[in-house]
Coordinates of C-alpha atoms in Angstrom, one line a residue:
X224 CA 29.5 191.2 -261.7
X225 CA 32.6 190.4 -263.8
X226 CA 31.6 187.1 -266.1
X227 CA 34.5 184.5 -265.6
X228 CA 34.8 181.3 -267.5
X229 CA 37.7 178.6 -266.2
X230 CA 38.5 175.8 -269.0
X231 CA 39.9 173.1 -267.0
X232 CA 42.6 170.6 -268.7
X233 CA 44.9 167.9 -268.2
X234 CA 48.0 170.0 -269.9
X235 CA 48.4 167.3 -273.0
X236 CA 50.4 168.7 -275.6
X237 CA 47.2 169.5 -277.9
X238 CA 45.0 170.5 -275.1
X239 CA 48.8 173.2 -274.8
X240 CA 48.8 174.2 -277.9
X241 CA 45.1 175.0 -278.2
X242 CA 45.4 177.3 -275.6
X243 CA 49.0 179.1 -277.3
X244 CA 47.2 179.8 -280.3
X245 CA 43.6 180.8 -278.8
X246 CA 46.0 183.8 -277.2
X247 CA 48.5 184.5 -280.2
X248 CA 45.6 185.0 -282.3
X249 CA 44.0 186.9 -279.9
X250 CA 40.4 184.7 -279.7
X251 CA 40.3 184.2 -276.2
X252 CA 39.0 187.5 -273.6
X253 CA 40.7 188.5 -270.2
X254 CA 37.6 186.8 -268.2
X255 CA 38.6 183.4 -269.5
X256 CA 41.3 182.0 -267.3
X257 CA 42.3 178.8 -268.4
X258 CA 43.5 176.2 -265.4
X259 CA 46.0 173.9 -266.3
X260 CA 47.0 170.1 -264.5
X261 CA 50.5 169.8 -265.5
X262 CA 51.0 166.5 -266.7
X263 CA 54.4 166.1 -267.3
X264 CA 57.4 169.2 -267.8
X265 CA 57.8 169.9 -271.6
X266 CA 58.9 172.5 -274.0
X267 CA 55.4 173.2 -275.0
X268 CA 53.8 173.6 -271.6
X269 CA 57.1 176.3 -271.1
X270 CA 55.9 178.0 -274.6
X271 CA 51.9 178.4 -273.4
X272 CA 52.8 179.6 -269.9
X273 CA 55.5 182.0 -271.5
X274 CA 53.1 183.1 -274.0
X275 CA 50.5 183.9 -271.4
X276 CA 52.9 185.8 -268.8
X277 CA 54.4 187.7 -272.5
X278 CA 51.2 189.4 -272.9
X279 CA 50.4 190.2 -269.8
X280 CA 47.3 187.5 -269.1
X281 CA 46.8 185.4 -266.5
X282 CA 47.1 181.4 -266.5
X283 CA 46.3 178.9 -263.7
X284 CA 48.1 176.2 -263.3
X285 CA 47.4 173.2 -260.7
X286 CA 50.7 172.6 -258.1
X287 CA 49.8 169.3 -256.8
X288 CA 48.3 167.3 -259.9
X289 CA 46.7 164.5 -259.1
X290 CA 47.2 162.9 -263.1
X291 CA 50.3 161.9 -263.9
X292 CA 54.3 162.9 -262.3
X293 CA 55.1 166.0 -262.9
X294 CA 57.0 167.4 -259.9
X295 CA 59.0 164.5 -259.9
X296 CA 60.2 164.6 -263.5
X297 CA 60.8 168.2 -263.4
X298 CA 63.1 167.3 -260.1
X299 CA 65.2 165.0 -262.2
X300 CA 65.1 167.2 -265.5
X301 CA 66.7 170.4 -263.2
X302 CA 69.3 168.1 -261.4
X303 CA 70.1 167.2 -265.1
X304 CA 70.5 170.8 -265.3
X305 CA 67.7 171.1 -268.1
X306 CA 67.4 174.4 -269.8
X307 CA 63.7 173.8 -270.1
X308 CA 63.0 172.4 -266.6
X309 CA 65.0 175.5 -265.1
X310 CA 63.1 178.0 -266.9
X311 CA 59.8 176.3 -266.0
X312 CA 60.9 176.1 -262.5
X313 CA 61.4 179.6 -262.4
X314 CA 58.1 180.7 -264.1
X315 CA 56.1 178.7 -262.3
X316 CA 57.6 179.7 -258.9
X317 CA 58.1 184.0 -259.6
X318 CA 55.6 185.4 -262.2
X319 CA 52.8 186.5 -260.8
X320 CA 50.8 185.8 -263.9
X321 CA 50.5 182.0 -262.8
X322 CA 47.9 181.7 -260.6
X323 CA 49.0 178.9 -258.3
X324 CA 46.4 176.6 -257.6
X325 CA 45.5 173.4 -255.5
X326 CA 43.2 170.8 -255.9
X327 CA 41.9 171.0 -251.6
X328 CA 43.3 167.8 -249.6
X329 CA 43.8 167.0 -245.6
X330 CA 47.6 168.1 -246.7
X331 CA 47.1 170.9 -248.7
X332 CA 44.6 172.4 -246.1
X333 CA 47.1 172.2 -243.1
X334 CA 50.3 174.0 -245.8
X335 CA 47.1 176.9 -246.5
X336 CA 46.9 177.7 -242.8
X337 CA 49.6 179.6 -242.3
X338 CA 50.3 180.8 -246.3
X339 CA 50.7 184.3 -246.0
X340 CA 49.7 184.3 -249.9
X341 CA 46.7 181.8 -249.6
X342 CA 44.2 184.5 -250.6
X343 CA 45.5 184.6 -253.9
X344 CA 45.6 181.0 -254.6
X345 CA 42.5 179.1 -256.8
X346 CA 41.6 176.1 -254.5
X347 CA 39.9 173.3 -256.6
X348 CA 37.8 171.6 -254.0
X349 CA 35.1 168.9 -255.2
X350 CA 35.3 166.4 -251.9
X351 CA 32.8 167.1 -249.2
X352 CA 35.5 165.3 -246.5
X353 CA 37.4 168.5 -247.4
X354 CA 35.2 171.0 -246.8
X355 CA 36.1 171.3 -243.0
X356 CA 39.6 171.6 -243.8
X357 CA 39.1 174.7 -246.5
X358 CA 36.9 176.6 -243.8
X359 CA 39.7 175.7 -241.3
X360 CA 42.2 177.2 -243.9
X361 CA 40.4 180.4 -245.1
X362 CA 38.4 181.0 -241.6
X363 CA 39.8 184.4 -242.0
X364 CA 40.0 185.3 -245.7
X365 CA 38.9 183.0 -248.7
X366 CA 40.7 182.3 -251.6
X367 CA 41.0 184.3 -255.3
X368 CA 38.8 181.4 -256.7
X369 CA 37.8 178.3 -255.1
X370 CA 36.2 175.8 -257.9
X371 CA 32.8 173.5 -256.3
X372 CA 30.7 171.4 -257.4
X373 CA 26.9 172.3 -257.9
X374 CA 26.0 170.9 -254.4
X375 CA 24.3 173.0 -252.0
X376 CA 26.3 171.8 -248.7
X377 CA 29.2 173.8 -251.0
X378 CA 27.4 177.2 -251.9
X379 CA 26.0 177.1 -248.2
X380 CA 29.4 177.5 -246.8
X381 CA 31.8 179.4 -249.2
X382 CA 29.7 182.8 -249.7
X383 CA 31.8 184.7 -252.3
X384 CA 34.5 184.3 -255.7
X385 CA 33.2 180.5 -255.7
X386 CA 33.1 178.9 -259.7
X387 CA 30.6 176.3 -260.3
X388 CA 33.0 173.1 -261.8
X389 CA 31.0 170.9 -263.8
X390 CA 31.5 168.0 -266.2
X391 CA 29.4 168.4 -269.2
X392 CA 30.8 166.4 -271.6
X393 CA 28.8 163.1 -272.1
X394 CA 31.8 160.6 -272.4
X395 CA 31.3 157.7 -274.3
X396 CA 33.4 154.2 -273.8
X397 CA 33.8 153.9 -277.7
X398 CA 33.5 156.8 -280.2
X399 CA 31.0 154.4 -282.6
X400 CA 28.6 154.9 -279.3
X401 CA 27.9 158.5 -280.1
X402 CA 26.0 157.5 -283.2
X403 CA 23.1 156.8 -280.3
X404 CA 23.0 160.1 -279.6
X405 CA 24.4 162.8 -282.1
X406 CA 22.8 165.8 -280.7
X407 CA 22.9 166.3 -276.8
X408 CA 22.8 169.0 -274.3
X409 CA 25.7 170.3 -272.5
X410 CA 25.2 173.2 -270.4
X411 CA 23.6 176.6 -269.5
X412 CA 25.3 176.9 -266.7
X413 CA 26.7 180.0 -268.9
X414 CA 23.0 181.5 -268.7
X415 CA 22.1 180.5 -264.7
X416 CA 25.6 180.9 -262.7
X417 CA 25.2 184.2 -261.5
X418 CA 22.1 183.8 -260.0
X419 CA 23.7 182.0 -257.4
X420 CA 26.1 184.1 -256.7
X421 CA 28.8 182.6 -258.2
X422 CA 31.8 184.6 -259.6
X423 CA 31.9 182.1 -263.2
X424 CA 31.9 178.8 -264.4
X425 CA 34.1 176.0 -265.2
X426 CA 34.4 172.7 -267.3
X427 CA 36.9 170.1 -268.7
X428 CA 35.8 171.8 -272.7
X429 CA 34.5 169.1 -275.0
X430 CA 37.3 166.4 -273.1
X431 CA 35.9 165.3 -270.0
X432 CA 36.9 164.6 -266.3
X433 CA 38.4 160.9 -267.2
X434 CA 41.7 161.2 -267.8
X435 CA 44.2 158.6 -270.2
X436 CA 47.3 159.3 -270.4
X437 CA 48.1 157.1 -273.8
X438 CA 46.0 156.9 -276.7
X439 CA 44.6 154.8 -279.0
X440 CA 43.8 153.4 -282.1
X441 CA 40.1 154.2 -282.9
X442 CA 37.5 151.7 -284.8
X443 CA 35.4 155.1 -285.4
X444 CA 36.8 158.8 -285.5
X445 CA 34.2 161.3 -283.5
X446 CA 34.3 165.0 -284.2
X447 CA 32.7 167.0 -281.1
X448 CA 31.6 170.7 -281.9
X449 CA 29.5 172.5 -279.3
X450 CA 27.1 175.3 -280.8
X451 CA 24.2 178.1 -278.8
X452 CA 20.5 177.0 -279.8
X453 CA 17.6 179.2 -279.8
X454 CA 17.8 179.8 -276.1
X455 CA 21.4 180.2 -276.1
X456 CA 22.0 177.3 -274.2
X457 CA 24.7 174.8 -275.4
X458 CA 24.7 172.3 -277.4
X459 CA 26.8 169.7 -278.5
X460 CA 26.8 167.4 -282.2
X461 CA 28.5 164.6 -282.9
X462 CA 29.9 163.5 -286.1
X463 CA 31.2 160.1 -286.4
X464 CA 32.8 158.4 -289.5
X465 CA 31.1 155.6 -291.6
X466 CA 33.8 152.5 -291.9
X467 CA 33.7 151.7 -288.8
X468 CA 35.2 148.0 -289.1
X469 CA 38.6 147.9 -288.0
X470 CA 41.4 149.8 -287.0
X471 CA 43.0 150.9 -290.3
X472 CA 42.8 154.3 -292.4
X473 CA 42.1 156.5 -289.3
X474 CA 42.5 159.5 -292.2
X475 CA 40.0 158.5 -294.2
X476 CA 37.8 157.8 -291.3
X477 CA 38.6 161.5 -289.7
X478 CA 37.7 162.9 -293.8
X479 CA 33.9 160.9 -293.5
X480 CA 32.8 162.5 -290.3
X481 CA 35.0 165.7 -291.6
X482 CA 32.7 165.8 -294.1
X483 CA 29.4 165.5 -291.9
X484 CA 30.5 168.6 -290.0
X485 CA 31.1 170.9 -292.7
X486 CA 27.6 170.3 -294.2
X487 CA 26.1 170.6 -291.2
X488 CA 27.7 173.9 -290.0
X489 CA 27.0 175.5 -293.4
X490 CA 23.4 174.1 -292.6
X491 CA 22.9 176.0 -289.5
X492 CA 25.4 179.0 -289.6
X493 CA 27.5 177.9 -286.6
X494 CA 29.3 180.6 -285.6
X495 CA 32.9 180.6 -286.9
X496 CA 36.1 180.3 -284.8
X497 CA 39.8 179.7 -285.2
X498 CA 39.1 176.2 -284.4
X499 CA 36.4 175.5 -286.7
X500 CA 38.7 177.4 -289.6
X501 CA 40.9 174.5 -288.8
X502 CA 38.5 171.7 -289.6
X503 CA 37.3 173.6 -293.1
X504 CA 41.0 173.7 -294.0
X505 CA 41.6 170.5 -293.9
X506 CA 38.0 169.5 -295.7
X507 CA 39.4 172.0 -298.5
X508 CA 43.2 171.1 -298.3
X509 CA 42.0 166.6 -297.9
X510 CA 44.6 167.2 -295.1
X511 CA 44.5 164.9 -292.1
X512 CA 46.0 166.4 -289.2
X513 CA 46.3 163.6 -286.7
X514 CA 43.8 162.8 -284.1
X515 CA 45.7 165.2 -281.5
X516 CA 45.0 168.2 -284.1
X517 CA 41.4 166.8 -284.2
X518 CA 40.9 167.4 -280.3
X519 CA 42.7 170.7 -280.5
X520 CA 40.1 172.9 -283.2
X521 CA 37.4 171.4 -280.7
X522 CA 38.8 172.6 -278.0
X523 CA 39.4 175.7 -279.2
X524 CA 36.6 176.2 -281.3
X525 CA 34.4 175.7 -277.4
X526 CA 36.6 177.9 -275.7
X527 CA 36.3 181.1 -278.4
X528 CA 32.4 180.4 -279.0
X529 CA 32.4 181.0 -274.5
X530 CA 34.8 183.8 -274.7
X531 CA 32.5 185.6 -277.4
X532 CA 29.4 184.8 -275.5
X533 CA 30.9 186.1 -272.4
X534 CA 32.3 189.7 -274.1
X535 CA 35.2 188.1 -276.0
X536 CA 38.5 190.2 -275.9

């Protein structure tokens, strides 16, 4: 059976660009299929989806997001007559390297059952109320993917291409809260999917389900690096700066816990990755990067440790 890993994320501009330069410098394989939630229409989210369909790999990318507007700003950007909105419009709609996908609803259900092209869709569906209408959908055929949750009334039903969807990522309210805990577990589903007959695996990477559209000023700046134990199950560490009083000098905060990952990854070997590279560069250059960057080298330092584990390129 083909190994598949699906990285699921909210299509921020650093969650983008992680993915952009995971393909440009060629650190993520052909059975990692990244899904995109567009967010809003931008420039970069053009860039990554171009940059997939250039090189001939495949993308997912979720048509009715339920985070933020995006269909509705990309309707006013084309009646603008935006350059960028046109061209997105047009990728998204015609390449056949965008997987179109659809998180299952009552709506989306009733629009699948008489899609000539519904076999090749990705169907996200995590709602038990919507399970009825997916079987009334695909009675005949079922979809390229369909994403579920590890619940058995789920894996009963849908028999074949279905990807376990989890949320592994241990959110914490405040990033001072995961000195409680700076060594966790996150997942082996990587180890166990297949033996349920499931086509792959999926995840929202070190970010979480919970979504926040604006950010914020940190009292603590938290580094998140999964890393393969003994048993090759995953693991994740978290390294969390020391002044954690107030608000100000978020750079030299992100150099203290900068500091704690470095020494720590020399410690135990962790395997190295273009996103890691990007945390030691800025230990070596004192360089901080912005808290954006920060997210990015975790994201893709997770994604190229999975593609490796799974047969890399």
């Amino acid at each position: 059976m083909y190994r598949m890993y699906f990285p699921y994320l909210r299509g921020r501009q650093f969650e983008l660009i992680a993915l952009r330069e995971l393909l440009e410098g060629e650190r993520i394989g052909e059975n990692v299929i990244p899904i995109i939630e567009p967010v809003k229409p931008s420039s970069t989210l053009l860039k990554t989806l171009e940059s997939y369909a250039n090189k001939n790999r495949e993308i997912a990318v979720v048509f009715n997001p339920a985070v933020g507007d995006f269909w509705i700003k990309l309707k006013e950007m084309r009646n603008g007559d935006s350059k960028i909105a046109n061209e997105l419009y047009e990728l998204l709609t015609n390449n056949d390297k965008i997987i179109k996908s659809y998180i299952m609803n009552s709506k989306i259900a009733d629009e699948l059952r008489n899609d000539e092209a519904k076999s090749e869709k990705l169907i996200i569906n995590l709602n038990r109320d919507c399970l009825d209408g997916f079987l009334k959908a695909y009675e005949d055929s079922l979809p390229r993917y369909t994403l579920i949750p590890d619940d058995r009334a789920f894996r009963r039903v849908i028999p074949d291409s279905k990807v376990l969807f989890e949320d592994n990522f241990n959110k914490q309210s405040r990033n001072i809260d995961y000195l409680d805990n700076l060594d966790e577990f996150f997942s082996d589903s990587h180890l166990y999917y297949q033996n349920e007959n499931y086509t792959g695996f999926a995840d929202y990477s070190v970010v979480g389900e919970e979504f926040n559209e604006s950010g914020f000023a940190p009292v603590a700046v938290a580094i998140h690096i999964v890393y393969f134990d003994k048993k090759q199950e995953l693991r994740i560490h978290h390294f969390v700066s020391d002044s954690n009083e107030g608000i100000e000098d978020p750079g030299g905060k992100f150099g203290e816990a900068l500091e704690k990952l470095v020494y720590w990854c020399d410690e135990n070997n962790i395997q190295n990755t273009l996103g890691l590279q990007g945390f030691y560069d800025c230990y070596n250059s004192g360089k901080y990067p912005g808290l954006g960057t920060v997210k990015k080298y975790s994201i893709m330092h997770h994604i190229e440790l999975i593609s490796n584990f799974l047969g890399g390129k």
